[in-house]
mmCIF file of N, CA, C and O in Angstrom:
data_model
loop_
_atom_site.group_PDB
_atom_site.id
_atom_site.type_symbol
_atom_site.label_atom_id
_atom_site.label_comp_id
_atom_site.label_asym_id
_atom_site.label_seq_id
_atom_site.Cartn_x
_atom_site.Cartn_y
_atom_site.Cartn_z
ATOM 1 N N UNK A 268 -75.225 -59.104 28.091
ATOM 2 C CA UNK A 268 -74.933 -59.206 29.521
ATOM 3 C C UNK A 268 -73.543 -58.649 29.819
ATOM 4 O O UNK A 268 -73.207 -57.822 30.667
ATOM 5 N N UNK A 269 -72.902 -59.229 29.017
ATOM 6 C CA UNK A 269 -71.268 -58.793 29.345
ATOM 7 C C UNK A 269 -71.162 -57.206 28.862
ATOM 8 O O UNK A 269 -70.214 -56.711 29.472
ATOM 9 N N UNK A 270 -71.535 -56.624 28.343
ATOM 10 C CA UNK A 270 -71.504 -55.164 27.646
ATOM 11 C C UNK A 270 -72.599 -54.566 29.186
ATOM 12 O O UNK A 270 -72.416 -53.361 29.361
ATOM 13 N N UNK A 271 -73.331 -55.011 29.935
ATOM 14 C CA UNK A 271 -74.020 -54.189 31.048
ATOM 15 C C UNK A 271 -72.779 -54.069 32.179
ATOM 16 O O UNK A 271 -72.403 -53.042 32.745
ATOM 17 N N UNK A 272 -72.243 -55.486 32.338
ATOM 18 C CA UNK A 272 -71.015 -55.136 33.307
ATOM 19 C C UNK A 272 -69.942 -54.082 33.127
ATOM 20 O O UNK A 272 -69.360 -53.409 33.978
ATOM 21 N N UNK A 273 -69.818 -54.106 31.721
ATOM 22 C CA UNK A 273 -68.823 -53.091 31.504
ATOM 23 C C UNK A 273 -69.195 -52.177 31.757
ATOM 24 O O UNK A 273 -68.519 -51.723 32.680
ATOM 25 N N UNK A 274 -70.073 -51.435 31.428
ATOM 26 C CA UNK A 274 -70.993 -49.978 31.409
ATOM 27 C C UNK A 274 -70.635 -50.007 33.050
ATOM 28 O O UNK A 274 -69.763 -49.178 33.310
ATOM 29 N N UNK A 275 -71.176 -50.891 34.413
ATOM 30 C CA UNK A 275 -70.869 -50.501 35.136
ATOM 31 C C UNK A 275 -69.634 -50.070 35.960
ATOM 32 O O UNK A 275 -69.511 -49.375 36.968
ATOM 33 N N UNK A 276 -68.712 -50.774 35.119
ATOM 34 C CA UNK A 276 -66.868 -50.832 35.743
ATOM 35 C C UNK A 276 -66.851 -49.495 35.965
ATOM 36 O O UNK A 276 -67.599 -48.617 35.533
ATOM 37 N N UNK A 277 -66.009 -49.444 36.612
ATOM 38 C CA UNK A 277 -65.324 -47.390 36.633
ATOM 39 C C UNK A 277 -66.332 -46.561 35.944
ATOM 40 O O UNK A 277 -66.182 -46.124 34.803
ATOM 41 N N UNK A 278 -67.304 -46.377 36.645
ATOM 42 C CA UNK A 278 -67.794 -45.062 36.219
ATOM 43 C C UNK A 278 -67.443 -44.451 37.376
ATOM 44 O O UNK A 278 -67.047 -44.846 38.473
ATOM 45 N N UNK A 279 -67.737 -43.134 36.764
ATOM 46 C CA UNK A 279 -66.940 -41.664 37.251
ATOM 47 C C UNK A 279 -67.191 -41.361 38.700
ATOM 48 O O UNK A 279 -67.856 -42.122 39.404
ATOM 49 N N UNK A 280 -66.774 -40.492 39.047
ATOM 50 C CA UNK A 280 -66.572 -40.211 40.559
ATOM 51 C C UNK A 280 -67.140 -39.003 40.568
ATOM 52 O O UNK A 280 -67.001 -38.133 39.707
ATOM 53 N N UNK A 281 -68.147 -38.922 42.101
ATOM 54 C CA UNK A 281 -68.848 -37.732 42.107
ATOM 55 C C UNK A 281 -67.696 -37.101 43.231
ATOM 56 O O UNK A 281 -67.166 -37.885 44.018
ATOM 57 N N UNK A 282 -67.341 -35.620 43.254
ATOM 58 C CA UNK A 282 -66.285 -34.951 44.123
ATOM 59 C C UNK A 282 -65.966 -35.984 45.609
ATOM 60 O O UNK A 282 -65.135 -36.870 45.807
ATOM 61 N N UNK A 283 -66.588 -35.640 46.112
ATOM 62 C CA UNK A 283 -66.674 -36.436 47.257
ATOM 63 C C UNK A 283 -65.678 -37.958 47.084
ATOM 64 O O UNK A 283 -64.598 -38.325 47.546
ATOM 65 N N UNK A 284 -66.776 -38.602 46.099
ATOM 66 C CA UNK A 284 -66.505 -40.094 46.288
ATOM 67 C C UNK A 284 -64.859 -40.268 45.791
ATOM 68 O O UNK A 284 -64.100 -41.213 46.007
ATOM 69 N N UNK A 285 -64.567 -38.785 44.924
ATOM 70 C CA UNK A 285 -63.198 -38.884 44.503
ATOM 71 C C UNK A 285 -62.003 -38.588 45.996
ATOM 72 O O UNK A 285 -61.046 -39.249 46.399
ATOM 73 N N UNK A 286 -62.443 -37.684 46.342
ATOM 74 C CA UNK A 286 -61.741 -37.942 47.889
ATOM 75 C C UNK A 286 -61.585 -38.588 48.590
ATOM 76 O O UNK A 286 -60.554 -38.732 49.247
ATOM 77 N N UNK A 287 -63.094 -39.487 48.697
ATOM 78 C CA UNK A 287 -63.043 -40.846 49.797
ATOM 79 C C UNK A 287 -61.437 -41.980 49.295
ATOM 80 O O UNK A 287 -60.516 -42.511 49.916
ATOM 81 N N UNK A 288 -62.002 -41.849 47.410
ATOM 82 C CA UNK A 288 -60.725 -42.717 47.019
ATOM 83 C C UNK A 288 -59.959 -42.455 47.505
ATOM 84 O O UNK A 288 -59.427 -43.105 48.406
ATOM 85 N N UNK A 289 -59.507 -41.041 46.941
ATOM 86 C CA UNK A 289 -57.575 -41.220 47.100
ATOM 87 C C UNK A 289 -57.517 -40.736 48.752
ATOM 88 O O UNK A 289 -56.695 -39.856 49.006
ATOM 89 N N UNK A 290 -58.102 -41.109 49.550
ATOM 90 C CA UNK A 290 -57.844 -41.022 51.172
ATOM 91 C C UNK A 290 -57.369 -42.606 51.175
ATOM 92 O O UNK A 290 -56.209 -42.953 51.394
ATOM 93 N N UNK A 291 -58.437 -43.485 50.901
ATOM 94 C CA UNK A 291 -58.065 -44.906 50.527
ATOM 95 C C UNK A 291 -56.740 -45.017 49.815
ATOM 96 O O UNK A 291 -55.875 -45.635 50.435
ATOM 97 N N UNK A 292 -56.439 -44.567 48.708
ATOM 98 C CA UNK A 292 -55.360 -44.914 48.393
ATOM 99 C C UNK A 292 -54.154 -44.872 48.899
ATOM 100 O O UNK A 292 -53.320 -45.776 48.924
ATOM 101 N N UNK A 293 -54.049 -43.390 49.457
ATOM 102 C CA UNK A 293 -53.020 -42.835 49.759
ATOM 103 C C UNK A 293 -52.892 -43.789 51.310
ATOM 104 O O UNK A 293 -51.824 -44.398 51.368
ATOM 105 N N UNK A 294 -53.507 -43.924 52.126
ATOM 106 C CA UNK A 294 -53.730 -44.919 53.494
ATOM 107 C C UNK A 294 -52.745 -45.892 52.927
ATOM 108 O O UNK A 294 -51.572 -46.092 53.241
ATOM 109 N N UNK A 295 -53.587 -46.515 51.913
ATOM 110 C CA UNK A 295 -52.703 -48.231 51.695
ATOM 111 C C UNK A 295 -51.468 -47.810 51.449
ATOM 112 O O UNK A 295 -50.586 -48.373 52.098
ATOM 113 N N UNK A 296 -51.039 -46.697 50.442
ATOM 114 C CA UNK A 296 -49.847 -46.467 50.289
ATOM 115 C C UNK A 296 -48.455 -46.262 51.234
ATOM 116 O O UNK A 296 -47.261 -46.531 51.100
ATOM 117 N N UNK A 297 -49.169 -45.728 52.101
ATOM 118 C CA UNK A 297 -48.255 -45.149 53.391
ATOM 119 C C UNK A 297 -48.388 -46.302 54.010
ATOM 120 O O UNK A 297 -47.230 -46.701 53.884
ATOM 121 N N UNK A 298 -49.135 -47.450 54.800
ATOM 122 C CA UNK A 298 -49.178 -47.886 55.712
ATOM 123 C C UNK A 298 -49.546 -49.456 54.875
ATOM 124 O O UNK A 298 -49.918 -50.318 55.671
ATOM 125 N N UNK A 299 -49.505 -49.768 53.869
ATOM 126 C CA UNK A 299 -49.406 -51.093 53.459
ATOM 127 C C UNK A 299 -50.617 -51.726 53.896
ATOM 128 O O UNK A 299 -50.744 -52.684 53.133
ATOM 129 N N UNK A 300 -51.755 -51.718 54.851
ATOM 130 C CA UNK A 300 -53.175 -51.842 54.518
ATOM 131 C C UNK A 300 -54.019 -51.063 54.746
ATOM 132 O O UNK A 300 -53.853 -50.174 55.581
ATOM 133 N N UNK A 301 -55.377 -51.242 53.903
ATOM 134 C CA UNK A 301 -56.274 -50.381 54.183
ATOM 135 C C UNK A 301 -56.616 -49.548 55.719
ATOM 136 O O UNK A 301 -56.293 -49.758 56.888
ATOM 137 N N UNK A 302 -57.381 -48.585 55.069
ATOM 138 C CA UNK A 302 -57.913 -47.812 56.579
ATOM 139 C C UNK A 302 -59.334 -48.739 57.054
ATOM 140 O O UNK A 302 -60.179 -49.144 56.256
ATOM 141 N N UNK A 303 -59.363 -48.989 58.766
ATOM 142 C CA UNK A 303 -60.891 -49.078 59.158
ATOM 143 C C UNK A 303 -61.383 -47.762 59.047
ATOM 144 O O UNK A 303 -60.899 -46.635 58.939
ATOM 145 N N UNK A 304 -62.949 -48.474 59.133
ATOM 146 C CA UNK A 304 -64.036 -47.289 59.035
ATOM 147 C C UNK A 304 -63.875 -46.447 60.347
ATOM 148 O O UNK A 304 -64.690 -45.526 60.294
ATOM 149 N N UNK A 305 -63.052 -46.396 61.645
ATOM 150 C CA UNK A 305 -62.892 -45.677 62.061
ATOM 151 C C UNK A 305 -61.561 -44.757 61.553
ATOM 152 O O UNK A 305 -61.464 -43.588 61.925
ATOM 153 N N UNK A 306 -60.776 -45.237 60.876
ATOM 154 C CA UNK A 306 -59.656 -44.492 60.441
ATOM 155 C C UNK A 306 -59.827 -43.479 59.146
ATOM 156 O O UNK A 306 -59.254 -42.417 58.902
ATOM 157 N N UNK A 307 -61.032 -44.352 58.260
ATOM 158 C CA UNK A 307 -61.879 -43.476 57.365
ATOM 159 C C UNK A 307 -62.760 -42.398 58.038
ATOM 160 O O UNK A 307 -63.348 -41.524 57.401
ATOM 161 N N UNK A 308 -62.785 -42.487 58.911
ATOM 162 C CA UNK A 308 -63.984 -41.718 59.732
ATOM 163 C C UNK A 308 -62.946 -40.363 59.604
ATOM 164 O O UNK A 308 -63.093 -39.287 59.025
ATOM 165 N N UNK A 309 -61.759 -40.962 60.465
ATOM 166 C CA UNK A 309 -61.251 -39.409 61.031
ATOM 167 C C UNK A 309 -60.810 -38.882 59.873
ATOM 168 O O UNK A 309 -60.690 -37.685 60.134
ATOM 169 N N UNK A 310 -60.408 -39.099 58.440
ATOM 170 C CA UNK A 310 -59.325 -38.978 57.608
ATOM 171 C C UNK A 310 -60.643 -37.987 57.036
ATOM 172 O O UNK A 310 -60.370 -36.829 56.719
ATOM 173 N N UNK A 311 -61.831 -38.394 56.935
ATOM 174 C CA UNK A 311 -63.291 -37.878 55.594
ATOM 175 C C UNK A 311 -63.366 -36.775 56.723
ATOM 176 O O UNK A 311 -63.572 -35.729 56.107
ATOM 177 N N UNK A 312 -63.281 -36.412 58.470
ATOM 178 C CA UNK A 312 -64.062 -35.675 58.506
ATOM 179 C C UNK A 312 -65.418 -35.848 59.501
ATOM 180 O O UNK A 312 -65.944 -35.180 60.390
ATOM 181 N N UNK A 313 -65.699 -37.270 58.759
ATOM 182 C CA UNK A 313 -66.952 -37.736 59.253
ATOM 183 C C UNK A 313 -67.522 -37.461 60.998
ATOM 184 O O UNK A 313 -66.738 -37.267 61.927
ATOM 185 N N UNK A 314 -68.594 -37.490 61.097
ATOM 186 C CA UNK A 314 -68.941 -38.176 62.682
ATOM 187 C C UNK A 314 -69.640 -38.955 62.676
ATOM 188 O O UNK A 314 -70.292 -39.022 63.718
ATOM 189 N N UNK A 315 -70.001 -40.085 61.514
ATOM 190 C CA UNK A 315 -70.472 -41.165 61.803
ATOM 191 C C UNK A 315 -70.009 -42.163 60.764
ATOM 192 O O UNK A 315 -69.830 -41.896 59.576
ATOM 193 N N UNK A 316 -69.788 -43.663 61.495
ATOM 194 C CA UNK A 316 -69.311 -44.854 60.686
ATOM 195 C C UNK A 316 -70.489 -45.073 59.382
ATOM 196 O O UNK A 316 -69.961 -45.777 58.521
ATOM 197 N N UNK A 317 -71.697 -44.740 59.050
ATOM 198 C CA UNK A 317 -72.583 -44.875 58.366
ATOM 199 C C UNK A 317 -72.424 -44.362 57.237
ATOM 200 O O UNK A 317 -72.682 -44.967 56.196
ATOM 201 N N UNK A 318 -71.792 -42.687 57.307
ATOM 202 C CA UNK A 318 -71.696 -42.442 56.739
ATOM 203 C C UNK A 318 -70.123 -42.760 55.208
ATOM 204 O O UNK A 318 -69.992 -42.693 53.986
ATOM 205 N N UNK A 319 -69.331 -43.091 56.426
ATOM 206 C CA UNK A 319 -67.696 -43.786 55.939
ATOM 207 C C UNK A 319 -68.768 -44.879 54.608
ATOM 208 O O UNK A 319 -68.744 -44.889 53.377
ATOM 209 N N UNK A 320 -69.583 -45.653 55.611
ATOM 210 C CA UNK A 320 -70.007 -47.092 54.966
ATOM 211 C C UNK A 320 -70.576 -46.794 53.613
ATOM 212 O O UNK A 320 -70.193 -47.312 52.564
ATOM 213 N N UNK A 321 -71.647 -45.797 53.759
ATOM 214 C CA UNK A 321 -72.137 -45.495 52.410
ATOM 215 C C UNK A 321 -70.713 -44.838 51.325
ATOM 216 O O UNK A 321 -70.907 -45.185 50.160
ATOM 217 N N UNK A 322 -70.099 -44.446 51.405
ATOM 218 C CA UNK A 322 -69.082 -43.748 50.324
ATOM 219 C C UNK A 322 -68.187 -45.304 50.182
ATOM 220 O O UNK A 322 -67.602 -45.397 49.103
ATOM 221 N N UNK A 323 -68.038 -46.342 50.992
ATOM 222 C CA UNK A 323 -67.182 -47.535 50.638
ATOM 223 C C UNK A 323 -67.939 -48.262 49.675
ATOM 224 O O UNK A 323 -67.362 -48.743 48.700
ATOM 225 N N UNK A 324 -69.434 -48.427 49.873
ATOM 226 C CA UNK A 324 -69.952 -49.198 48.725
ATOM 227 C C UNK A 324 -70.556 -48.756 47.642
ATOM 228 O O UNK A 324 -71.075 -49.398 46.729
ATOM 229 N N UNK A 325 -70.427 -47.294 47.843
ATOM 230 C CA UNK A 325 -70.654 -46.164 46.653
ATOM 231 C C UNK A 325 -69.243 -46.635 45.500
ATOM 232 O O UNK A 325 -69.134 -46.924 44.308
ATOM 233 N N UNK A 326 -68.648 -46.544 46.281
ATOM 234 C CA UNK A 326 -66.977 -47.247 45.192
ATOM 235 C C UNK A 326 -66.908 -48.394 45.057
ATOM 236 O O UNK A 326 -66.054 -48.764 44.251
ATOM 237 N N UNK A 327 -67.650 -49.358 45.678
ATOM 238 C CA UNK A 327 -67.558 -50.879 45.456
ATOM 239 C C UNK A 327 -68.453 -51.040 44.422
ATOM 240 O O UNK A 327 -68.349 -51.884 43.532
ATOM 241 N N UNK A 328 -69.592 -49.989 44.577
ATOM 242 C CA UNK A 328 -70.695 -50.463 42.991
ATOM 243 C C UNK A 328 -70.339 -49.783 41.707
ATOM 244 O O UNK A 328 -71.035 -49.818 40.692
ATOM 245 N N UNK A 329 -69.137 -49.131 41.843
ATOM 246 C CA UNK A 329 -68.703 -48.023 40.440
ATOM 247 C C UNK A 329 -67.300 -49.018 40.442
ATOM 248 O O UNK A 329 -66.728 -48.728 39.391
ATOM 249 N N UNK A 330 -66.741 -49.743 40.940
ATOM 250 C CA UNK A 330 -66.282 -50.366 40.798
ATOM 251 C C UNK A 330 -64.090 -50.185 40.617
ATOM 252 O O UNK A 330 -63.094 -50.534 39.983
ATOM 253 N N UNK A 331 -64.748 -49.175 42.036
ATOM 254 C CA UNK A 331 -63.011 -48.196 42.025
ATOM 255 C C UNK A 331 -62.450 -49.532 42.894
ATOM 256 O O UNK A 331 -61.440 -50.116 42.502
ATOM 257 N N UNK A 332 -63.164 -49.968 44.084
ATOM 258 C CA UNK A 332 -62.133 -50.629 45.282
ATOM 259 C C UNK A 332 -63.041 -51.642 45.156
ATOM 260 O O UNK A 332 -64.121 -51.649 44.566
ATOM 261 N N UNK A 333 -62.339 -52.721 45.938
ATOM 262 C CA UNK A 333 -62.881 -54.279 46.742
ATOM 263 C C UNK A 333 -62.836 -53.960 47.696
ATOM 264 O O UNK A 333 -62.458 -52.899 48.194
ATOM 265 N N UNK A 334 -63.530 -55.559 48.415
ATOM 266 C CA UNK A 334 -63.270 -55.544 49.885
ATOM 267 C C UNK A 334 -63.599 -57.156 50.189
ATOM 268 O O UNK A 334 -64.464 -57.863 49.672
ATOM 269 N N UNK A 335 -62.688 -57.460 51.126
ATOM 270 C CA UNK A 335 -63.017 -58.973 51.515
ATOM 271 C C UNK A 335 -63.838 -59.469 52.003
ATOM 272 O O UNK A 335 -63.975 -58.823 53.042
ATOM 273 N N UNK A 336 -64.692 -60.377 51.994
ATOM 274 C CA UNK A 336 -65.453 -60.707 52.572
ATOM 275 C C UNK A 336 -65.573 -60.946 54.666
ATOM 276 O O UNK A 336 -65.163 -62.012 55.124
ATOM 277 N N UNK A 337 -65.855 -60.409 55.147
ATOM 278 C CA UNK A 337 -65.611 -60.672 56.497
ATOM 279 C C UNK A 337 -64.561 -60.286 56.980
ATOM 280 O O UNK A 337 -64.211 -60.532 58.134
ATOM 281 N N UNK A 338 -64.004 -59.716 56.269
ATOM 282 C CA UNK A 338 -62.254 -59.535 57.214
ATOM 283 C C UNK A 338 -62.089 -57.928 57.356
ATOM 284 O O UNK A 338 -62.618 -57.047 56.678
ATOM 285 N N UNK A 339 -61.282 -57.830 58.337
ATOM 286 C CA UNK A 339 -61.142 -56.091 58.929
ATOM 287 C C UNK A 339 -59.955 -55.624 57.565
ATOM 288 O O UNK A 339 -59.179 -56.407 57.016
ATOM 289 N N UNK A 340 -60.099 -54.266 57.287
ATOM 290 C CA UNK A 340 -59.370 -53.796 56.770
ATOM 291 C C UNK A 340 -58.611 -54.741 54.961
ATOM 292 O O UNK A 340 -57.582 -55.028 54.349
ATOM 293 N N UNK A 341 -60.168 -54.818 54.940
ATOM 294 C CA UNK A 341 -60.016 -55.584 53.620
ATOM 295 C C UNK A 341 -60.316 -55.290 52.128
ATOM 296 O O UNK A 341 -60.454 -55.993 51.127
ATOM 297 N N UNK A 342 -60.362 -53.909 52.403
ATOM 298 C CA UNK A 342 -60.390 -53.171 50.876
ATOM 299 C C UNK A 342 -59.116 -52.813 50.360
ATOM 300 O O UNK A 342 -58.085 -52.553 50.980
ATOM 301 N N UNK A 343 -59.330 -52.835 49.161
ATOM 302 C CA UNK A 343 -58.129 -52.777 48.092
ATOM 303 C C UNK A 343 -58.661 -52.034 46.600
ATOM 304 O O UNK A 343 -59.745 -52.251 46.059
ATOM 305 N N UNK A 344 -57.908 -51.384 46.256
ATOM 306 C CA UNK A 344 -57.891 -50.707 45.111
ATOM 307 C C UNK A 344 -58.002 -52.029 43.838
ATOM 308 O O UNK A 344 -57.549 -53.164 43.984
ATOM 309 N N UNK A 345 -58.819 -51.437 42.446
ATOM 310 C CA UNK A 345 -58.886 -52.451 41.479
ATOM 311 C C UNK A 345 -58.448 -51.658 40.613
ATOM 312 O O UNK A 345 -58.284 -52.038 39.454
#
């Protein structure tokens, strides 16, 4: 069991999802909290919040960022 979790930690980043990161990162860095999905929106490009959403839990299941439960602007780098 414990050897399946690992396998899933940090696996690799497809181009994209590597950008979404360090947009995330670099956000928290400069401005001390995360971006909303509208601030991800404008930063990716995007024209839709759906799409922001899918690349946030694309990194939440590879296991790059968190995010709080219920609260705005609650992702964080792991």
């Amino acid at each position: 069991m414990q050897q399946a979790l690992k396998k899933r930690d940090r696996q690799g980043l497809t181009p994209k999802q590597k950008k979404v990161y360090d947009i995330i990162k670099a956000f928290i860095k400069q401005n001390g909290v995360s971006p909303s999905y509208e601030e991800l929106k404008q930063l990716m490009g995007s024209k839709s919040k759906s799409h922001v959403h899918s690349f946030v839990h694309q990194l939440i299941n590879r296991g790059w960022i968190g995010r709080g439960n219920g609260r705005n602007r609650s992702i964080f780098i792991l």
